[in-house]
Amino acid sequence: MTFTDRIRPAAVAGTFYPDDSRALRAMIARQLDYARSLLASGALSHLPEGAPKAVIVPHAGYVYSGTTAALAYALLERGRGTIRRAVIVGPTHRVAVRGVAMCRATAFETPLGVVPIDVAGEAKAFGYAAGAAGAGSAVDAGLQAFLNLPNNTRASSSAPAPALLLNDPTHVREHAVEVQIPFLQTVLGDGLEIIPLNAGDATPCEVGDVLRALWGGSETVIVISSDLSHYHPNGYARMLDDETIGRIAGLDLPIHPNRACGAYPVNGLLDVCRERAGALDLRFLGCSTSGDDGVVTLADDERPPMARPDDSVVGYASFAVWQASGPSDAAADDNDADGDTAGDDTADSDTTDDANTSGRSPDPDPDDRGPVLIGLARAAIRERLGLNGDASARDALAAAVADHPWLDEPAASFVTLTEHGRLRGCIGTLQAHQSLGRDVAEHAADAAMRDPRFMPVTAMEYPLLDVEVSVLSEPEPMAVRSRAELERTLRPGRDGLIISDGFRHRATFLPQVWDELPDPSDFVGHLLAKAGLPAGYGWNDGEISCSRYTVTAYQESPGETPQTSRTPRPERETGGRS
């Protein structure tokens, strides 16, 4: 039996979303652009950096709920190149089951192509020995036996996820999982695998155990598929949904199925969030109803006036969950011995110490790290532009890490691109959430192609680009209670600054901005304006929180040595992400 023998065909293409690939791509592109514009507005500037570990998204027809779902998927774009597996859990609308149902397919098909199922990961969670399966390859004997188990076979009580069962009928016409796949194909790209699951009658802990068994590391995202209230007058629906949104955001489970059709999978995620309190950060993003004509209300905003308040509607909301930064994603997963997945390559925390004492020649002086980081950045940009030939940025990163173990250590970075001295793109993060090498490679590609202020870089422009990599220290909270005290405490030319009012107003300047704004009052004033506050805003009661950090900047100019500031422009550090 080969991988292509059991493809589950699209069941709702042409009804819930277009069945023509070009029309589908165009619709998703419009909805993602709308979501990106909302994110770029700064209204959600308080969100954590990096890609979410989990999302809750609606599953109605795209014309009704697509823009609300796109808000979460626009954030998942941050994980492109890193996230390679999506565990998608929806409800059972057509065929009821007791437990959480897998199917015996090896792939799902949509108008955008065929997406393989991580059968080995499924088998491991089910209690079978993991094997290997991939496009065009034979399924090994152990996985073939797993796929040939009779319908309604249940996992044993000793399996990592005892609530799992194999049930094909519940997947045949179910739309809740299917409608998520084209969005995932679009934002995460090629190389994606999925695990499609339908959660029927099950306790929060039972569904939570399934999620814990499949949690994985940074390569895995959890996608929970759920709408909210169904077929109430718009005004009443909004009231019900606002209450449900508050309960989800407060981890107040169980959510009842009459308030969210995907209550069972939602409750499973909330169970994991409650168990890992402090390590997981769940945020409400935005909401709408089918009567809002695709207009999304962001968290903390007031809903728009209702054009047809008596219409019966369905409610939608998006949430995202971030995993707290740590030494590595794998280290965070060590709390769950069953959380490792087949083929998981994120267990760097188990090997880093050995790698640093394995007899490799010592790393070069820190001043010589620049060429390594710049080389990684350029390899990532070349790959995104199709200029690498058969070489890949992932191979370049693996080779560089083999020679330079410090690339495997967690760190936050910004990559800045200039062309003839003018800013061409800048993307970065303020908090370390992955290895430095991967962080630089991802931000380089994104600075070239995804900075919302610029058109994507073209292959013809590549030779004209100058690349700078900035490696950030850990932000340090500043015990200042007033603007005057902040301006006295700042170290011009050295400090990068983050300010936040704890709500929607948050922004940062890299230390490089001191070259353009050397006066602390101007520096703070411009940063306040960037955050959406008046430049002359003053405070005396600690209402603005402040953190500072330093930067080591590496440029391509020969003979240069790292220093904490380099010829920037005031807007260089924004990157559209902070």
Coordinates of C-alpha atoms in Angstrom, one line a residue:
M1 CA 0.0 0.0 0.0
T2 CA 1.4 3.4 -0.9
F3 CA 0.7 6.9 0.5
T4 CA -1.7 7.8 -2.4
D5 CA -4.0 4.8 -1.8
R6 CA -6.2 6.5 0.8
I7 CA -6.9 10.1 0.0
R8 CA -9.9 11.7 1.5
P9 CA -11.4 13.9 -1.2
A10 CA -12.7 17.4 -0.5
A11 CA -16.3 17.2 0.7
V12 CA -17.4 20.8 0.9
A13 CA -15.4 22.5 -1.9
G14 CA -17.9 24.5 -3.9
T15 CA -20.2 25.1 -0.9
F16 CA -18.2 26.3 2.1
Y17 CA -15.3 27.6 -0.1
P18 CA -14.6 27.8 -3.8
D19 CA -13.8 24.6 -5.7
D20 CA -11.6 26.5 -8.2
S21 CA -8.0 26.8 -7.0
R22 CA -7.5 30.3 -8.4
A23 CA -10.8 31.6 -6.9
L24 CA -9.9 30.0 -3.6
R25 CA -6.4 31.5 -3.5
A26 CA -7.8 34.9 -4.4
M27 CA -10.5 34.7 -1.6
I28 CA -8.0 33.6 1.0
A29 CA -5.5 36.3 -0.1
R30 CA -8.2 39.0 0.3
Q31 CA -9.2 37.7 3.7
L32 CA -5.6 37.5 4.9
D33 CA -4.9 41.0 3.6
Y34 CA -7.9 42.2 5.6
A35 CA -6.6 40.5 8.7
R36 CA -3.0 41.8 8.2
S37 CA -4.4 45.3 7.9
L38 CA -6.1 44.9 11.3
L39 CA -2.9 43.6 12.9
A40 CA -0.9 46.4 11.3
S41 CA -3.3 49.0 12.7
G42 CA -1.8 48.4 16.2
A43 CA -5.0 47.5 17.8
L44 CA -3.6 44.2 18.8
S45 CA 0.0 45.4 19.4
H46 CA 0.0 43.8 22.9
L47 CA 0.1 40.3 21.4
P48 CA 3.2 38.2 22.1
E49 CA 5.8 37.8 19.4
G50 CA 6.3 34.6 17.3
A51 CA 3.8 32.2 16.0
P52 CA 1.0 30.9 18.2
K53 CA 1.2 27.3 19.5
A54 CA -2.5 26.9 19.2
V55 CA -5.5 28.7 17.7
I56 CA -9.3 28.5 17.9
V57 CA -10.9 29.4 14.6
P58 CA -14.4 29.3 13.1
H59 CA -15.4 26.8 10.4
A60 CA -18.4 28.3 8.6
G61 CA -18.4 29.2 4.9
Y62 CA -15.6 31.5 4.1
V63 CA -17.9 34.3 3.0
Y64 CA -19.3 34.4 6.6
S65 CA -16.4 33.4 8.9
G66 CA -13.3 33.6 6.7
T67 CA -12.2 37.0 7.9
T68 CA -12.5 36.1 11.5
A69 CA -10.5 32.9 10.9
A70 CA -7.9 34.9 8.9
L71 CA -7.0 36.9 11.9
A72 CA -5.5 33.8 13.6
Y73 CA -4.0 32.5 10.3
A74 CA -2.3 35.8 9.7
L75 CA -0.5 35.3 13.0
L76 CA 0.3 31.7 12.1
E77 CA 2.2 33.0 9.0
R78 CA 5.0 33.8 11.5
G79 CA 5.6 30.1 11.7
R80 CA 6.1 29.5 8.0
G81 CA 9.2 27.4 7.5
T82 CA 9.0 26.2 11.1
I83 CA 5.5 24.7 11.6
R84 CA 5.4 21.5 9.6
R85 CA 2.4 19.8 11.3
A86 CA -1.1 20.9 12.2
V87 CA -3.2 18.9 14.6
I88 CA -6.8 20.0 13.6
V89 CA -9.6 19.1 16.0
G90 CA -13.2 19.8 15.2
P91 CA -16.6 18.7 16.3
T92 CA -18.8 16.0 14.8
H93 CA -21.8 17.6 13.0
R94 CA -23.0 14.5 11.1
V95 CA -21.9 11.2 12.7
A96 CA -21.8 11.1 16.5
V97 CA -19.0 9.3 18.3
R98 CA -17.8 8.8 21.9
G99 CA -14.3 10.0 22.0
V100 CA -11.9 11.6 19.5
A101 CA -12.0 10.1 16.0
M102 CA -9.2 9.6 13.6
C103 CA -9.8 8.3 10.1
R104 CA -7.9 5.7 8.1
A105 CA -6.9 8.0 5.3
T106 CA -3.3 8.9 4.6
A107 CA -4.0 12.3 3.1
F108 CA -6.7 15.0 2.6
E109 CA -7.3 16.7 -0.7
T110 CA -8.4 20.3 -1.3
P111 CA -8.4 22.4 -4.5
L112 CA -5.0 23.6 -3.4
G113 CA -3.5 20.1 -3.5
V114 CA -3.0 17.0 -1.4
V115 CA -1.9 17.3 2.2
P116 CA -0.4 14.1 3.8
I117 CA -1.5 12.9 7.2
D118 CA 1.1 12.2 9.9
V119 CA 0.1 8.6 10.2
A120 CA 3.1 7.7 12.3
G121 CA 2.2 10.4 14.8
E122 CA -1.3 9.1 14.9
A123 CA -0.2 5.6 15.4
K124 CA 2.1 6.6 18.3
A125 CA -0.6 8.5 20.1
F126 CA -2.9 5.5 19.5
G127 CA -0.3 3.2 21.1
Y128 CA 1.2 1.7 17.9
A129 CA 4.9 1.8 17.2
A130 CA 5.8 4.8 15.0
G131 CA 7.0 4.3 11.5
A132 CA 7.7 6.4 8.5
A133 CA 5.3 7.4 5.7
G134 CA 5.6 10.1 3.1
A135 CA 4.4 11.1 -0.3
G136 CA 5.1 8.4 -2.8
S137 CA 6.7 6.1 -0.2
A138 CA 5.5 2.7 1.0
V139 CA 3.8 2.6 4.4
D140 CA 5.8 0.2 6.6
A141 CA 4.2 -2.9 8.0
G142 CA 3.4 -1.5 11.4
L143 CA 1.6 1.5 10.0
Q144 CA -0.2 -0.7 7.4
A145 CA -1.5 -2.8 10.3
F146 CA -2.6 0.3 12.1
L147 CA -4.5 1.6 9.0
N148 CA -6.1 -1.7 8.5
L149 CA -7.6 -1.9 12.0
P150 CA -11.4 -2.4 12.0
N151 CA -13.6 0.7 12.1
N152 CA -14.4 1.8 15.6
T153 CA -11.3 0.3 17.0
R154 CA -10.4 2.2 20.2
A155 CA -7.0 2.9 21.7
S156 CA -6.1 0.9 24.8
S157 CA -6.3 2.5 28.3
S158 CA -2.5 2.5 28.4
A159 CA -2.1 4.4 25.1
P160 CA -0.8 8.0 25.3
A161 CA -4.3 9.2 24.2
P162 CA -6.9 6.6 25.4
A163 CA -9.9 8.6 24.0
L164 CA -8.7 8.0 20.4
L165 CA -10.6 5.7 18.1
L166 CA -10.6 5.0 14.4
N167 CA -13.8 6.0 12.7
D168 CA -14.1 6.8 9.0
P169 CA -17.8 7.7 8.7
T170 CA -17.5 10.8 10.9
H171 CA -14.9 12.2 8.5
V172 CA -16.6 11.5 5.2
R173 CA -18.7 14.6 5.0
E174 CA -17.5 16.6 8.1
H175 CA -16.5 20.2 7.2
A176 CA -15.1 21.5 10.5
V177 CA -11.6 20.1 9.8
E178 CA -11.6 20.4 6.0
V179 CA -12.3 24.2 5.9
Q180 CA -9.1 24.9 7.9
I181 CA -6.8 23.1 5.5
P182 CA -6.7 25.6 2.6
F183 CA -5.8 28.4 5.0
L184 CA -3.0 26.2 6.5
Q185 CA -1.8 25.3 3.0
T186 CA -1.6 29.0 2.2
V187 CA 0.1 30.4 5.3
L188 CA 2.4 27.5 6.1
G189 CA 3.3 26.4 2.6
D190 CA 4.6 23.1 1.3
G191 CA 5.9 20.3 3.5
L192 CA 2.9 20.5 5.8
E193 CA 1.4 17.4 7.4
I194 CA -1.9 17.2 9.3
I195 CA -3.6 15.1 11.9
P196 CA -7.4 15.5 11.4
L197 CA -9.5 14.7 14.4
N198 CA -13.3 14.9 15.2
A199 CA -14.1 15.2 18.9
G200 CA -17.5 13.8 19.9
D201 CA -18.8 13.2 23.4
A202 CA -15.6 13.4 25.6
T203 CA -14.5 15.0 28.8
P204 CA -12.1 18.0 28.7
C205 CA -9.4 15.8 30.2
E206 CA -9.9 13.1 27.5
V207 CA -9.6 15.6 24.7
G208 CA -6.8 17.3 26.5
D209 CA -4.9 14.0 26.7
V210 CA -5.1 13.7 23.0
L211 CA -3.7 17.2 22.5
R212 CA -0.9 16.5 25.1
A213 CA 0.0 13.3 23.2
L214 CA 0.3 15.2 19.9
W215 CA 1.6 18.6 21.3
G216 CA 5.1 18.2 19.8
G217 CA 7.5 21.2 19.7
S218 CA 7.8 24.3 17.5
E219 CA 7.0 22.1 14.4
T220 CA 3.4 21.5 15.5
V221 CA 0.4 23.8 15.8
I222 CA -2.9 22.9 17.4
V223 CA -5.9 24.1 15.4
I224 CA -9.3 24.0 17.3
S225 CA -12.3 24.4 15.0
S226 CA -15.4 25.9 16.5
D227 CA -18.2 28.4 15.8
L228 CA -20.1 30.0 18.7
S229 CA -23.9 30.4 19.1
H230 CA -26.3 29.3 16.4
Y231 CA -29.4 30.9 14.9
H232 CA -30.3 33.5 17.5
P233 CA -31.3 37.1 16.6
N234 CA -28.1 39.1 16.1
G235 CA -28.3 41.2 19.2
Y236 CA -29.0 38.2 21.5
A237 CA -26.3 36.2 19.7
R238 CA -23.7 38.9 20.4
M239 CA -24.6 38.9 24.1
L240 CA -24.3 35.1 24.3
D241 CA -21.1 35.1 22.3
D242 CA -19.5 37.9 24.4
E243 CA -20.2 35.8 27.5
T244 CA -18.7 32.7 25.9
I245 CA -15.7 34.6 24.7
G246 CA -15.1 35.9 28.2
R247 CA -15.3 32.3 29.6
I248 CA -12.9 30.9 27.0
A249 CA -10.4 33.8 27.6
G250 CA -10.7 33.1 31.4
L251 CA -10.2 29.3 30.9
D252 CA -13.6 28.9 32.6
L253 CA -14.6 25.4 31.4
P254 CA -16.6 23.5 30.5
I255 CA -18.1 25.4 27.6
H256 CA -21.5 24.0 26.7
P257 CA -22.2 22.8 23.1
N258 CA -25.2 25.1 22.9
R259 CA -22.7 28.0 23.2
A260 CA -20.0 26.7 20.8
C261 CA -20.5 23.8 18.4
G262 CA -16.9 22.9 18.9
A263 CA -17.2 22.9 22.7
Y264 CA -15.6 19.5 23.1
P265 CA -12.3 20.4 21.3
V266 CA -12.3 23.9 22.9
N267 CA -12.7 22.3 26.3
G268 CA -9.7 20.0 25.6
L269 CA -7.5 23.0 24.8
L270 CA -8.7 24.9 27.9
D271 CA -7.8 21.8 29.9
V272 CA -4.3 21.9 28.6
C273 CA -4.1 25.7 29.3
R274 CA -5.3 25.3 32.8
E275 CA -2.8 22.4 33.5
R276 CA 0.1 24.5 32.1
A277 CA -0.9 27.8 33.7
G278 CA 1.9 30.2 33.3
A279 CA 3.4 28.4 30.4
L280 CA 0.6 29.1 28.0
D281 CA -0.9 32.5 27.2
L282 CA -4.4 32.4 25.6
R283 CA -5.5 35.7 23.9
F284 CA -8.9 36.6 22.4
L285 CA -8.3 38.2 18.9
G286 CA -11.6 39.2 17.4
C287 CA -15.2 38.1 16.6
S288 CA -18.1 38.6 14.3
T289 CA -21.5 37.0 13.4
S290 CA -22.8 35.9 10.0
G291 CA -24.8 39.1 10.0
D292 CA -21.7 41.4 10.1
D293 CA -20.8 40.9 6.4
G294 CA -17.3 39.9 7.2
V295 CA -16.4 42.9 9.4
V296 CA -14.4 41.7 12.4
T297 CA -14.5 43.4 15.8
L298 CA -11.1 43.2 17.5
A299 CA -10.6 42.4 21.1
D300 CA -11.5 45.3 23.4
D301 CA -13.3 47.1 20.5
E302 CA -17.1 47.8 20.5
R303 CA -19.1 45.8 17.9
P304 CA -20.4 47.8 15.0
P305 CA -24.1 48.8 14.6
M306 CA -26.2 45.9 13.4
A307 CA -27.7 46.4 9.9
R308 CA -30.3 43.6 10.5
P309 CA -30.6 43.1 14.3
D310 CA -33.5 40.6 14.0
D311 CA -31.7 38.2 11.6
S312 CA -30.8 34.8 12.9
V313 CA -27.0 34.5 12.9
V314 CA -24.1 32.2 13.8
G315 CA -21.3 33.6 16.0
Y316 CA -17.6 33.4 15.3
A317 CA -14.4 34.2 17.3
S318 CA -10.7 33.6 17.0
F319 CA -8.2 33.0 19.8
A320 CA -4.5 32.3 19.8
V321 CA -2.3 30.6 22.4
W322 CA 1.4 31.3 22.8
Q323 CA 3.8 29.1 24.6
A324 CA 6.1 30.9 27.0
S325 CA 9.7 31.4 25.9
G326 CA 12.2 29.0 27.4
P327 CA 15.4 27.3 26.5
S328 CA 13.6 25.5 23.7
D329 CA 10.2 24.2 22.7
A330 CA 11.4 20.7 23.4
A331 CA 12.4 21.7 26.9
A332 CA 8.9 22.9 27.6
D333 CA 7.6 19.6 26.3
D334 CA 9.7 17.6 28.7
N335 CA 7.0 18.1 31.3
D336 CA 4.9 15.7 29.3
A337 CA 6.7 12.4 28.7
D338 CA 4.1 11.4 26.1
G339 CA 4.3 14.6 24.2
D340 CA 7.0 13.7 21.8
T341 CA 5.9 12.9 18.3
A342 CA 7.2 10.6 15.7
G343 CA 9.9 12.2 13.7
D344 CA 10.1 15.2 16.1
D345 CA 13.4 17.0 15.5
T346 CA 13.0 19.6 18.2
A347 CA 14.7 17.8 21.1
D348 CA 17.7 20.1 20.9
S349 CA 17.6 20.6 24.6
D350 CA 18.6 17.0 25.1
T351 CA 21.7 17.4 23.0
T352 CA 22.9 20.9 23.3
D353 CA 25.3 20.2 26.2
D354 CA 26.8 17.3 24.4
A355 CA 27.2 19.3 21.3
N356 CA 29.2 21.9 23.1
T357 CA 31.6 19.4 24.6
S358 CA 31.9 17.0 21.6
G359 CA 35.5 17.9 20.7
R360 CA 34.6 20.4 18.0
S361 CA 37.1 23.2 17.5
P362 CA 36.2 26.3 19.6
D363 CA 33.9 28.9 18.1
P364 CA 35.5 32.0 16.6
D365 CA 35.7 35.2 18.6
P366 CA 32.3 36.8 18.8
D367 CA 33.5 39.5 16.4
D368 CA 33.7 36.8 13.8
R369 CA 30.1 35.7 14.2
G370 CA 28.8 38.3 11.8
P371 CA 29.8 36.5 8.6
V372 CA 28.1 33.3 9.8
L373 CA 24.8 35.2 10.7
I374 CA 24.9 37.2 7.5
G375 CA 25.5 34.0 5.5
L376 CA 22.5 32.4 7.0
A377 CA 20.3 35.4 6.3
R378 CA 21.4 35.6 2.7
A379 CA 20.9 31.8 2.2
A380 CA 17.3 32.2 3.5
I381 CA 16.6 35.2 1.2
R382 CA 18.1 33.4 -1.8
E383 CA 15.9 30.3 -1.1
R384 CA 12.7 32.4 -0.9
L385 CA 13.7 34.1 -4.2
G386 CA 14.4 30.8 -5.9
L387 CA 18.1 31.6 -6.3
N388 CA 19.6 28.7 -4.3
G389 CA 19.4 26.0 -6.9
D390 CA 19.2 22.6 -5.2
A391 CA 20.5 24.0 -1.9
S392 CA 18.1 24.8 0.9
A393 CA 18.3 27.3 3.7
R394 CA 17.5 24.4 6.1
D395 CA 20.6 22.6 4.9
A396 CA 22.7 25.7 5.3
L397 CA 21.4 26.2 8.8
A398 CA 22.1 22.6 9.8
A399 CA 25.7 22.8 8.4
A400 CA 26.3 26.1 10.2
V401 CA 25.0 24.7 13.5
A402 CA 27.3 21.7 13.2
D403 CA 30.3 24.1 13.0
H404 CA 28.9 26.8 15.4
P405 CA 26.9 25.4 18.3
W406 CA 26.1 28.9 19.6
L407 CA 23.6 29.1 16.7
D408 CA 21.5 26.5 18.5
E409 CA 21.2 28.7 21.6
P410 CA 17.9 30.7 22.1
A411 CA 18.1 34.3 21.1
A412 CA 16.0 37.1 19.6
S413 CA 17.0 38.9 16.5
F414 CA 16.1 41.5 13.9
V415 CA 17.2 41.4 10.2
T416 CA 17.3 44.7 8.4
L417 CA 17.6 45.0 4.6
T418 CA 18.6 48.2 2.9
E419 CA 19.0 49.1 -0.7
H420 CA 21.2 52.1 -1.7
G421 CA 21.0 53.2 2.0
R422 CA 17.2 53.1 2.1
L423 CA 15.2 50.7 4.3
R424 CA 13.9 47.8 2.2
G425 CA 12.6 45.6 5.0
C426 CA 13.0 44.8 8.7
I427 CA 11.5 41.9 10.7
G428 CA 12.4 40.7 14.2
T429 CA 11.3 39.6 17.6
L430 CA 11.9 41.0 21.1
Q431 CA 11.7 37.8 23.1
A432 CA 13.8 34.6 22.4
H433 CA 11.4 31.8 21.4
Q434 CA 13.7 29.6 19.2
S435 CA 17.4 29.1 18.3
L436 CA 19.3 32.1 17.0
G437 CA 20.1 30.4 13.7
R438 CA 16.5 29.6 13.0
D439 CA 15.4 33.1 14.2
V440 CA 17.8 34.9 11.8
A441 CA 16.9 32.7 8.8
E442 CA 13.2 33.2 9.3
H443 CA 13.4 36.9 9.9
A444 CA 15.7 37.4 6.8
A445 CA 13.2 35.7 4.5
D446 CA 10.3 37.6 6.1
A447 CA 12.1 40.9 5.9
A448 CA 12.5 40.3 2.2
M449 CA 9.0 39.1 1.4
R450 CA 6.6 39.9 4.3
D451 CA 7.3 43.4 5.7
P452 CA 3.8 44.9 5.2
R453 CA 5.3 48.4 4.4
F454 CA 7.1 47.2 1.2
M455 CA 6.5 45.1 -1.9
P456 CA 8.4 41.8 -1.8
V457 CA 12.0 41.9 -2.8
T458 CA 12.6 40.6 -6.4
A459 CA 15.4 38.4 -7.6
M460 CA 16.8 41.3 -9.6
E461 CA 17.1 43.4 -6.4
Y462 CA 19.0 40.7 -4.5
P463 CA 22.5 41.9 -5.5
L464 CA 21.6 45.4 -4.4
L465 CA 20.6 44.4 -0.8
D466 CA 22.7 45.1 2.2
V467 CA 22.0 42.9 5.2
E468 CA 22.3 43.7 8.9
V469 CA 21.6 41.2 11.7
S470 CA 20.9 42.5 15.2
V471 CA 21.0 40.1 18.2
L472 CA 19.1 41.3 21.2
S473 CA 19.7 40.8 24.8
E474 CA 16.9 39.8 27.1
P475 CA 14.6 42.8 27.8
E476 CA 15.1 44.1 31.3
P477 CA 12.2 45.8 33.1
M478 CA 13.0 49.4 34.2
A479 CA 11.8 50.5 37.6
V480 CA 10.8 54.0 36.5
R481 CA 7.4 55.6 37.3
S482 CA 7.5 58.7 35.2
R483 CA 8.6 60.0 31.8
A484 CA 11.1 62.3 33.4
E485 CA 12.7 59.4 35.3
L486 CA 12.7 57.3 32.2
E487 CA 14.6 60.0 30.2
R488 CA 17.1 60.4 33.0
T489 CA 17.7 56.6 33.2
L490 CA 18.1 55.9 29.5
R491 CA 21.6 55.3 28.1
P492 CA 21.7 57.0 24.7
G493 CA 23.4 55.0 22.0
R494 CA 23.1 51.8 24.1
D495 CA 19.5 51.1 25.1
G496 CA 16.8 49.7 23.0
L497 CA 13.5 50.6 24.6
I498 CA 10.1 48.9 24.8
I499 CA 7.1 50.9 26.1
S500 CA 3.6 49.6 26.8
D501 CA 0.4 50.8 28.5
G502 CA -0.7 47.2 29.0
F503 CA -3.5 47.5 26.5
R504 CA -3.1 48.3 22.8
H505 CA -0.2 50.8 22.8
R506 CA 3.2 49.1 22.6
A507 CA 6.2 49.8 20.6
T508 CA 10.0 49.5 20.5
F509 CA 13.0 51.3 19.1
L510 CA 16.3 49.5 18.5
P511 CA 19.4 51.2 19.9
Q512 CA 20.3 52.2 16.3
V513 CA 17.6 54.9 16.4
W514 CA 19.7 57.0 18.8
D515 CA 21.8 57.9 15.8
E516 CA 18.8 59.8 14.4
L517 CA 17.3 60.8 17.7
P518 CA 20.1 61.5 20.1
D519 CA 18.1 63.5 22.6
P520 CA 16.2 61.2 25.2
S521 CA 13.1 63.4 25.1
D522 CA 12.9 63.1 21.3
F523 CA 13.7 59.4 21.4
V524 CA 10.8 58.8 23.9
G525 CA 8.5 61.2 22.1
H526 CA 8.9 59.5 18.8
L527 CA 8.5 56.1 20.4
L528 CA 5.2 57.2 22.1
A529 CA 3.9 58.4 18.7
K530 CA 4.8 55.1 17.2
A531 CA 2.8 53.3 19.9
G532 CA -0.2 55.5 19.0
L533 CA 0.1 57.8 22.0
P534 CA 0.7 61.6 21.9
A535 CA 4.4 62.5 21.6
G536 CA 4.2 64.9 24.5
Y537 CA 2.4 62.3 26.7
G538 CA 3.7 62.4 30.3
W539 CA 3.0 60.1 33.3
N540 CA 3.9 60.0 36.9
D541 CA 2.2 57.0 38.3
G542 CA 3.9 54.0 36.5
E543 CA 1.1 53.6 34.0
I544 CA 3.6 53.1 31.2
S545 CA 5.8 50.0 31.6
C546 CA 9.3 50.3 30.2
S547 CA 11.9 47.7 29.4
R548 CA 15.3 48.1 27.8
Y549 CA 17.7 45.8 26.0
T550 CA 21.0 46.0 24.1
V551 CA 21.9 44.9 20.6
T552 CA 24.9 43.5 18.9
A553 CA 24.7 44.5 15.2
Y554 CA 26.5 42.7 12.5
Q555 CA 26.9 44.4 9.1
E556 CA 28.5 43.2 5.9
S557 CA 31.1 46.0 5.6
P558 CA 34.6 44.5 5.6
G559 CA 36.6 45.1 8.7
E560 CA 33.7 46.2 10.8
T561 CA 33.4 44.9 14.3
P562 CA 30.1 44.4 16.3
Q563 CA 28.9 47.3 18.2
T564 CA 25.6 48.3 19.9
S565 CA 24.4 50.8 17.3
R566 CA 24.7 51.3 13.5
T567 CA 23.5 53.9 11.1
P568 CA 19.8 53.3 11.2
R569 CA 16.7 55.2 10.1
P570 CA 14.1 55.9 12.8
E571 CA 11.7 53.3 11.4
R572 CA 14.1 50.5 10.9
E573 CA 13.2 48.4 13.9
T574 CA 9.5 48.2 13.4
G575 CA 9.2 45.2 11.1
G576 CA 5.4 45.3 11.4
R577 CA 5.6 42.9 14.4
S578 CA 6.2 44.8 17.5

